[in-house]
PDB file of C-alpha atoms in Angstrom:
ATOM      1  CA  GLY A   5     -47.904 -14.276  79.342  1.00 53.00           C
ATOM      2  CA  ALA A   6     -50.571 -15.077  76.838  1.00 78.00           C
ATOM      3  CA  GLY A   7     -53.213 -12.879  78.348  1.00 93.00           C
ATOM      4  CA  VAL A   8     -54.431 -11.041  81.395  1.00 96.00           C
ATOM      5  CA  SER A   9     -54.526 -13.243  84.464  1.00 96.00           C
ATOM      6  CA  GLN A  10     -56.399 -12.669  87.696  1.00 97.00           C
ATOM      7  CA  SER A  11     -56.316 -14.339  91.064  1.00 97.00           C
ATOM      8  CA  PRO A  12     -58.058 -15.751  92.870  1.00 97.00           C
ATOM      9  CA  SER A  13     -60.753 -16.900  90.454  1.00 96.00           C
ATOM     10  CA  ASN A  14     -63.234 -17.105  93.304  1.00 97.00           C
ATOM     11  CA  LYS A  15     -63.232 -15.482  96.714  1.00 97.00           C
ATOM     12  CA  VAL A  16     -65.767 -15.976  99.473  1.00 98.00           C
ATOM     13  CA  THR A  17     -65.466 -13.711 102.482  1.00 97.00           C
ATOM     14  CA  GLU A  18     -67.454 -12.588 105.447  1.00 97.00           C
ATOM     15  CA  LYS A  19     -68.959  -9.169 105.763  1.00 97.00           C
ATOM     16  CA  GLY A  20     -66.495  -6.753 107.302  1.00 97.00           C
ATOM     17  CA  LYS A  21     -63.358  -8.536 106.142  1.00 98.00           C
ATOM     18  CA  ASP A  22     -60.792  -7.031 103.797  1.00 98.00           C
ATOM     19  CA  VAL A  23     -59.999  -8.664 100.442  1.00 98.00           C
ATOM     20  CA  GLU A  24     -57.242  -8.263  97.879  1.00 98.00           C
ATOM     21  CA  LEU A  25     -57.684  -9.114  94.226  1.00 98.00           C
ATOM     22  CA  ARG A  26     -54.703  -9.435  91.903  1.00 97.00           C
ATOM     23  CA  CYS A  27     -54.266  -8.672  88.220  1.00 97.00           C
ATOM     24  CA  ASP A  28     -51.317  -9.521  85.966  1.00 96.00           C
ATOM     25  CA  PRO A  29     -51.659  -7.568  82.715  1.00 95.00           C
ATOM     26  CA  ILE A  30     -50.289  -8.517  79.336  1.00 93.00           C
ATOM     27  CA  SER A  31     -46.568  -7.902  79.276  1.00 90.00           C
ATOM     28  CA  GLY A  32     -45.735  -4.476  77.902  1.00 86.00           C
ATOM     29  CA  HIS A  33     -49.221  -3.050  78.274  1.00 88.00           C
ATOM     30  CA  THR A  34     -48.989   0.350  79.896  1.00 87.00           C
ATOM     31  CA  ALA A  35     -52.668   0.809  80.686  1.00 90.00           C
ATOM     32  CA  LEU A  36     -54.582  -1.231  83.260  1.00 94.00           C
ATOM     33  CA  TYR A  37     -58.254  -1.010  84.157  1.00 95.00           C
ATOM     34  CA  TRP A  38     -60.492  -2.445  86.839  1.00 97.00           C
ATOM     35  CA  TYR A  39     -64.195  -2.973  86.216  1.00 97.00           C
ATOM     36  CA  ARG A  40     -66.970  -4.490  88.293  1.00 97.00           C
ATOM     37  CA  GLN A  41     -69.722  -6.641  86.816  1.00 96.00           C
ATOM     38  CA  SER A  42     -72.769  -7.168  88.972  1.00 92.00           C
ATOM     39  CA  LEU A  43     -75.543  -9.623  88.142  1.00 82.00           C
ATOM     40  CA  GLY A  44     -77.703  -8.242  85.361  1.00 72.00           C
ATOM     41  CA  GLN A  45     -75.594  -5.120  85.049  1.00 76.00           C
ATOM     42  CA  GLY A  46     -73.015  -4.016  82.569  1.00 82.00           C
ATOM     43  CA  LEU A  47     -69.421  -3.466  83.407  1.00 92.00           C
ATOM     44  CA  GLU A  48     -68.847  -0.574  85.742  1.00 94.00           C
ATOM     45  CA  PHE A  49     -65.518   1.264  85.525  1.00 94.00           C
ATOM     46  CA  LEU A  50     -63.630   1.472  88.808  1.00 96.00           C
ATOM     47  CA  ILE A  51     -60.075   2.729  88.251  1.00 95.00           C
ATOM     48  CA  TYR A  52     -57.531   3.205  85.471  1.00 92.00           C
ATOM     49  CA  PHE A  53     -53.733   3.272  85.510  1.00 92.00           C
ATOM     50  CA  GLN A  54     -51.655   4.626  82.630  1.00 88.00           C
ATOM     51  CA  GLY A  55     -47.901   4.384  82.872  1.00 84.00           C
ATOM     52  CA  ASN A  56     -46.511   6.543  85.639  1.00 82.00           C
ATOM     53  CA  SER A  57     -49.408   8.988  85.619  1.00 86.00           C
ATOM     54  CA  ALA A  58     -51.702   9.427  88.587  1.00 88.00           C
ATOM     55  CA  PRO A  59     -54.524   6.866  88.360  1.00 90.00           C
ATOM     56  CA  ASP A  60     -58.055   7.846  87.398  1.00 91.00           C
ATOM     57  CA  LYS A  61     -60.021   6.854  90.487  1.00 92.00           C
ATOM     58  CA  SER A  62     -63.273   8.460  89.418  1.00 91.00           C
ATOM     59  CA  GLY A  63     -65.183   5.173  89.293  1.00 92.00           C
ATOM     60  CA  LEU A  64     -64.398   3.902  92.779  1.00 95.00           C
ATOM     61  CA  PRO A  65     -67.762   3.622  94.594  1.00 94.00           C
ATOM     62  CA  SER A  66     -66.482   4.412  98.083  1.00 95.00           C
ATOM     63  CA  ASP A  67     -63.316   4.995 100.067  1.00 96.00           C
ATOM     64  CA  ARG A  68     -63.355   1.333 101.042  1.00 97.00           C
ATOM     65  CA  PHE A  69     -62.032   0.604  97.552  1.00 97.00           C
ATOM     66  CA  SER A  70     -58.428   1.255  96.589  1.00 97.00           C
ATOM     67  CA  ALA A  71     -55.953  -0.052  94.051  1.00 96.00           C
ATOM     68  CA  GLU A  72     -52.286   0.140  93.377  1.00 95.00           C
ATOM     69  CA  ARG A  73     -50.016  -0.855  90.579  1.00 94.00           C
ATOM     70  CA  THR A  74     -46.467  -1.759  91.413  1.00 85.00           C
ATOM     71  CA  GLY A  75     -43.615  -1.403  88.961  1.00 81.00           C
ATOM     72  CA  GLY A  76     -46.003  -0.550  86.171  1.00 77.00           C
ATOM     73  CA  SER A  77     -47.192  -4.130  85.976  1.00 90.00           C
ATOM     74  CA  VAL A  78     -49.129  -6.107  88.592  1.00 95.00           C
ATOM     75  CA  SER A  79     -52.113  -4.419  90.192  1.00 97.00           C
ATOM     76  CA  THR A  80     -53.982  -5.149  93.400  1.00 97.00           C
ATOM     77  CA  LEU A  81     -57.546  -4.045  94.099  1.00 98.00           C
ATOM     78  CA  THR A  82     -58.307  -3.876  97.807  1.00 98.00           C
ATOM     79  CA  ILE A  83     -61.771  -3.728  99.309  1.00 98.00           C
ATOM     80  CA  GLN A  84     -61.866  -2.943 103.008  1.00 98.00           C
ATOM     81  CA  ARG A  85     -64.715  -3.845 105.354  1.00 98.00           C
ATOM     82  CA  THR A  86     -66.546  -5.715 102.622  1.00 98.00           C
ATOM     83  CA  GLN A  87     -70.308  -5.395 102.344  1.00 97.00           C
ATOM     84  CA  GLN A  88     -72.795  -7.751 100.713  1.00 96.00           C
ATOM     85  CA  GLU A  89     -73.366  -5.269  97.898  1.00 94.00           C
ATOM     86  CA  ASP A  90     -69.692  -5.667  96.981  1.00 96.00           C
ATOM     87  CA  SER A  91     -70.487  -9.164  95.697  1.00 96.00           C
ATOM     88  CA  ALA A  92     -69.709  -9.130  91.975  1.00 97.00           C
ATOM     89  CA  VAL A  93     -67.203 -10.232  89.379  1.00 97.00           C
ATOM     90  CA  TYR A  94     -64.182  -7.957  89.338  1.00 98.00           C
ATOM     91  CA  LEU A  95     -62.576  -7.752  85.936  1.00 98.00           C
ATOM     92  CA  CYS A  96     -59.174  -6.435  85.021  1.00 97.00           C
ATOM     93  CA  ALA A  97     -58.173  -5.320  81.536  1.00 95.00           C
ATOM     94  CA  SER A  98     -55.020  -4.013  79.943  1.00 93.00           C
ATOM     95  CA  SER A  99     -54.194  -2.200  76.732  1.00 89.00           C
ATOM     96  CA  SER A 100     -51.264  -0.546  75.035  1.00 82.00           C
ATOM     97  CA  PRO A 101     -52.523   2.900  74.062  1.00 67.00           C
ATOM     98  CA  ALA A 102     -49.018   4.287  74.224  1.00 55.00           C
ATOM     99  CA  GLY A 103     -47.536   1.528  72.119  1.00 54.00           C
ATOM    100  CA  GLU A 104     -46.710   1.617  68.464  1.00 54.00           C
ATOM    101  CA  SER A 105     -50.028   0.047  67.524  1.00 54.00           C
ATOM    102  CA  ARG A 106     -51.935   2.816  69.340  1.00 56.00           C
ATOM    103  CA  THR A 107     -54.909   0.592  69.769  1.00 61.00           C
ATOM    104  CA  ASP A 108     -57.587   1.048  72.388  1.00 72.00           C
ATOM    105  CA  THR A 109     -58.403  -2.648  72.481  1.00 86.00           C
ATOM    106  CA  GLN A 110     -58.789  -3.645  76.079  1.00 91.00           C
ATOM    107  CA  TYR A 111     -57.989  -7.264  76.810  1.00 93.00           C
ATOM    108  CA  PHE A 112     -59.887  -8.651  79.752  1.00 96.00           C
ATOM    109  CA  GLY A 113     -58.930 -11.281  82.269  1.00 96.00           C
ATOM    110  CA  PRO A 114     -61.370 -13.984  83.382  1.00 96.00           C
ATOM    111  CA  GLY A 115     -62.306 -12.053  86.503  1.00 97.00           C
ATOM    112  CA  THR A 116     -62.513 -12.759  90.206  1.00 97.00           C
ATOM    113  CA  ARG A 117     -65.923 -13.697  91.529  1.00 97.00           C
ATOM    114  CA  LEU A 118     -66.306 -12.152  94.971  1.00 97.00           C
ATOM    115  CA  THR A 119     -69.028 -13.340  97.293  1.00 97.00           C
ATOM    116  CA  VAL A 120     -69.574 -11.515 100.568  1.00 97.00           C
ATOM    117  CA  LEU A 121     -71.638 -13.504 103.043  1.00 96.00           C
TER     118      LEU A 121
ATOM    119  CA  GLN B   3     -77.433   8.877  84.393  1.00 57.00           C
ATOM    120  CA  GLN B   4     -76.730   5.990  82.065  1.00 68.00           C
ATOM    121  CA  GLN B   5     -74.470   7.164  79.275  1.00 89.00           C
ATOM    122  CA  VAL B   6     -74.860   4.096  77.039  1.00 95.00           C
ATOM    123  CA  LYS B   7     -78.271   2.467  76.740  1.00 95.00           C
ATOM    124  CA  GLN B   8     -78.495  -1.001  75.225  1.00 96.00           C
ATOM    125  CA  SER B   9     -81.490  -2.979  74.003  1.00 96.00           C
ATOM    126  CA  PRO B  10     -82.934  -5.532  74.048  1.00 97.00           C
ATOM    127  CA  GLN B  11     -81.928  -7.112  77.333  1.00 95.00           C
ATOM    128  CA  SER B  12     -82.339 -10.579  75.832  1.00 96.00           C
ATOM    129  CA  LEU B  13     -82.799 -11.937  72.346  1.00 97.00           C
ATOM    130  CA  ILE B  14     -83.726 -15.318  70.913  1.00 97.00           C
ATOM    131  CA  VAL B  15     -82.936 -15.944  67.269  1.00 97.00           C
ATOM    132  CA  GLN B  16     -83.237 -19.023  65.126  1.00 97.00           C
ATOM    133  CA  LYS B  17     -80.128 -20.460  63.543  1.00 97.00           C
ATOM    134  CA  GLY B  18     -79.432 -18.681  60.297  1.00 97.00           C
ATOM    135  CA  GLY B  19     -81.371 -15.586  61.317  1.00 97.00           C
ATOM    136  CA  ILE B  20     -80.167 -12.035  61.866  1.00 97.00           C
ATOM    137  CA  SER B  21     -79.487 -10.804  65.382  1.00 98.00           C
ATOM    138  CA  ILE B  22     -79.717  -7.059  65.937  1.00 98.00           C
ATOM    139  CA  ILE B  23     -78.648  -5.266  69.118  1.00 98.00           C
ATOM    140  CA  ASN B  24     -78.989  -1.540  69.519  1.00 98.00           C
ATOM    141  CA  CYS B  25     -77.182   1.062  71.595  1.00 98.00           C
ATOM    142  CA  ALA B  26     -77.638   4.772  72.123  1.00 97.00           C
ATOM    143  CA  TYR B  27     -75.200   7.169  73.709  1.00 96.00           C
ATOM    144  CA  GLU B  28     -75.415  10.668  75.106  1.00 93.00           C
ATOM    145  CA  ASN B  29     -71.908  12.086  75.168  1.00 91.00           C
ATOM    146  CA  THR B  30     -70.991  13.550  71.770  1.00 91.00           C
ATOM    147  CA  ALA B  31     -67.326  13.472  72.781  1.00 89.00           C
ATOM    148  CA  PHE B  32     -67.259   9.687  72.504  1.00 91.00           C
ATOM    149  CA  ASP B  33     -65.068   8.653  69.577  1.00 89.00           C
ATOM    150  CA  TYR B  34     -64.639   4.916  69.925  1.00 90.00           C
ATOM    151  CA  PHE B  35     -67.455   2.361  69.948  1.00 94.00           C
ATOM    152  CA  PRO B  36     -66.523  -1.286  70.515  1.00 94.00           C
ATOM    153  CA  TRP B  37     -68.685  -4.349  70.931  1.00 96.00           C
ATOM    154  CA  TYR B  38     -67.583  -7.051  73.336  1.00 96.00           C
ATOM    155  CA  GLN B  39     -68.684 -10.679  73.458  1.00 97.00           C
ATOM    156  CA  GLN B  40     -68.717 -12.569  76.732  1.00 96.00           C
ATOM    157  CA  PHE B  41     -69.195 -16.291  77.316  1.00 96.00           C
ATOM    158  CA  PRO B  42     -70.126 -17.618  80.774  1.00 92.00           C
ATOM    159  CA  GLY B  43     -67.167 -17.710  83.117  1.00 90.00           C
ATOM    160  CA  LYS B  44     -64.964 -15.726  80.760  1.00 93.00           C
ATOM    161  CA  GLY B  45     -63.951 -12.117  80.493  1.00 94.00           C
ATOM    162  CA  PRO B  46     -65.353 -10.005  77.652  1.00 96.00           C
ATOM    163  CA  ALA B  47     -63.472 -10.134  74.356  1.00 95.00           C
ATOM    164  CA  LEU B  48     -63.459  -7.473  71.677  1.00 94.00           C
ATOM    165  CA  LEU B  49     -65.643  -8.457  68.749  1.00 96.00           C
ATOM    166  CA  ILE B  50     -65.636  -5.416  66.482  1.00 94.00           C
ATOM    167  CA  ALA B  51     -65.231  -1.674  66.892  1.00 93.00           C
ATOM    168  CA  ILE B  52     -65.973   1.501  64.960  1.00 92.00           C
ATOM    169  CA  ARG B  53     -64.973   5.138  65.033  1.00 89.00           C
ATOM    170  CA  PRO B  54     -67.455   7.924  64.135  1.00 88.00           C
ATOM    171  CA  ASP B  55     -65.798   8.814  60.829  1.00 89.00           C
ATOM    172  CA  VAL B  56     -67.470   5.818  59.149  1.00 91.00           C
ATOM    173  CA  SER B  57     -71.103   4.707  59.115  1.00 94.00           C
ATOM    174  CA  GLU B  58     -70.554   0.987  58.819  1.00 96.00           C
ATOM    175  CA  LYS B  59     -67.911  -1.605  59.508  1.00 95.00           C
ATOM    176  CA  LYS B  60     -68.132  -5.255  58.576  1.00 96.00           C
ATOM    177  CA  GLU B  61     -66.024  -8.164  59.762  1.00 95.00           C
ATOM    178  CA  GLY B  62     -67.243 -11.528  58.581  1.00 96.00           C
ATOM    179  CA  ARG B  63     -70.786 -12.069  59.822  1.00 97.00           C
ATOM    180  CA  PHE B  64     -70.604  -9.094  62.187  1.00 97.00           C
ATOM    181  CA  THR B  65     -71.489  -5.546  61.153  1.00 97.00           C
ATOM    182  CA  ILE B  66     -71.627  -2.303  63.108  1.00 96.00           C
ATOM    183  CA  SER B  67     -73.942   0.380  61.797  1.00 96.00           C
ATOM    184  CA  PHE B  68     -73.287   3.857  63.180  1.00 96.00           C
ATOM    185  CA  ASN B  69     -75.583   6.880  63.049  1.00 95.00           C
ATOM    186  CA  LYS B  70     -73.732   9.895  64.393  1.00 93.00           C
ATOM    187  CA  SER B  71     -76.640  12.348  64.149  1.00 94.00           C
ATOM    188  CA  ALA B  72     -78.938  10.011  66.074  1.00 95.00           C
ATOM    189  CA  LYS B  73     -76.173   9.021  68.491  1.00 95.00           C
ATOM    190  CA  GLN B  74     -76.953   5.380  67.907  1.00 97.00           C
ATOM    191  CA  PHE B  75     -75.043   2.314  66.825  1.00 97.00           C
ATOM    192  CA  SER B  76     -76.036  -1.285  66.352  1.00 98.00           C
ATOM    193  CA  LEU B  77     -74.553  -4.736  65.961  1.00 98.00           C
ATOM    194  CA  HIS B  78     -75.879  -7.039  63.282  1.00 98.00           C
ATOM    195  CA  ILE B  79     -74.993 -10.731  63.341  1.00 98.00           C
ATOM    196  CA  MET B  80     -75.806 -12.354  60.044  1.00 98.00           C
ATOM    197  CA  ASP B  81     -76.468 -16.082  59.710  1.00 97.00           C
ATOM    198  CA  SER B  82     -76.539 -16.427  63.494  1.00 97.00           C
ATOM    199  CA  GLN B  83     -75.143 -19.688  64.840  1.00 97.00           C
ATOM    200  CA  PRO B  84     -75.575 -21.506  68.160  1.00 97.00           C
ATOM    201  CA  GLY B  85     -71.924 -20.703  68.900  1.00 97.00           C
ATOM    202  CA  ASP B  86     -72.863 -17.011  68.875  1.00 97.00           C
ATOM    203  CA  SER B  87     -74.956 -17.545  71.993  1.00 98.00           C
ATOM    204  CA  ALA B  88     -73.339 -15.216  74.503  1.00 97.00           C
ATOM    205  CA  THR B  89     -73.771 -11.861  76.183  1.00 96.00           C
ATOM    206  CA  TYR B  90     -72.944  -8.849  74.042  1.00 97.00           C
ATOM    207  CA  PHE B  91     -71.952  -5.472  75.407  1.00 97.00           C
ATOM    208  CA  CYS B  92     -71.698  -2.219  73.529  1.00 97.00           C
ATOM    209  CA  ALA B  93     -69.355   0.402  74.892  1.00 95.00           C
ATOM    210  CA  ALA B  94     -68.062   3.871  74.219  1.00 94.00           C
ATOM    211  CA  SER B  95     -65.081   5.947  75.171  1.00 90.00           C
ATOM    212  CA  ARG B  96     -63.419   9.251  74.368  1.00 85.00           C
ATOM    213  CA  GLY B  97     -59.848  10.030  73.547  1.00 70.00           C
ATOM    214  CA  PHE B  98     -59.114   7.188  71.151  1.00 64.00           C
ATOM    215  CA  GLY B  99     -55.479   6.169  71.298  1.00 60.00           C
ATOM    216  CA  ALA B 100     -54.945   7.755  74.686  1.00 63.00           C
ATOM    217  CA  GLY B 101     -56.366   4.891  76.645  1.00 66.00           C
ATOM    218  CA  THR B 102     -59.523   5.732  78.521  1.00 80.00           C
ATOM    219  CA  ALA B 103     -62.127   3.840  80.448  1.00 87.00           C
ATOM    220  CA  LEU B 104     -64.956   2.237  78.527  1.00 91.00           C
ATOM    221  CA  ILE B 105     -68.549   3.051  79.375  1.00 93.00           C
ATOM    222  CA  PHE B 106     -70.570  -0.115  78.875  1.00 94.00           C
ATOM    223  CA  GLY B 107     -74.191  -0.838  78.156  1.00 95.00           C
ATOM    224  CA  LYS B 108     -75.936  -3.352  80.398  1.00 94.00           C
ATOM    225  CA  GLY B 109     -75.595  -6.176  77.932  1.00 95.00           C
ATOM    226  CA  THR B 110     -77.794  -8.355  75.730  1.00 96.00           C
ATOM    227  CA  THR B 111     -78.044 -12.088  76.243  1.00 96.00           C
ATOM    228  CA  LEU B 112     -78.332 -13.745  72.844  1.00 98.00           C
ATOM    229  CA  SER B 113     -79.590 -17.278  72.450  1.00 98.00           C
ATOM    230  CA  VAL B 114     -79.448 -18.863  69.023  1.00 97.00           C
ATOM    231  CA  SER B 115     -81.631 -21.919  68.710  1.00 94.00           C
ATOM    232  CA  SER B 116     -80.546 -24.748  66.467  1.00 86.00           C
TER     233      SER B 116
END
């Protein structure tokens, strides 16, 4: 694909429901990141996957948040029992730090706007 | 504790003017300092980046100035244009080339008036 894609682009849910957000990284990128962007705030790191290594989950705000990456490609961010404060834009990025170019450029998707009513 | 502090929060510049956005960081282990540009409804896109072994990097109208001793870096946009109106984020990370999470500033909304 041409870039990082995310789905859905918008998600409205009720408080207490579970949601799943999907990210398709750039083909061949070994690293995948999830960030959260709240209104008026910068991007907040959530979780990072690199190849087959154990993910860095240090940014997850609570145990209601989890993510997995299947087959080293597609990733799903799951938020259980959503709360109103979870409302934000969830951004996914990928990079190829282990590739020949050894660049740290992170390429971002357009994000999923989550609204919890 | 905010590791990357960005200012100003918003900026209005006349067309043709110079836009300056400043960032300060705390962690001396950071070794990669990118600036990202974000338009409404889009994800951030890398604009320009610098590593601490140089004090300045220029790409077209965009320049990063880096002061390692002060732990500060800034973005200068020369000859600002209305198309530059966007939100700009500075960021920092450690372990360049290994792939690590970026720590972002809170962003600066730039408006360039025509």
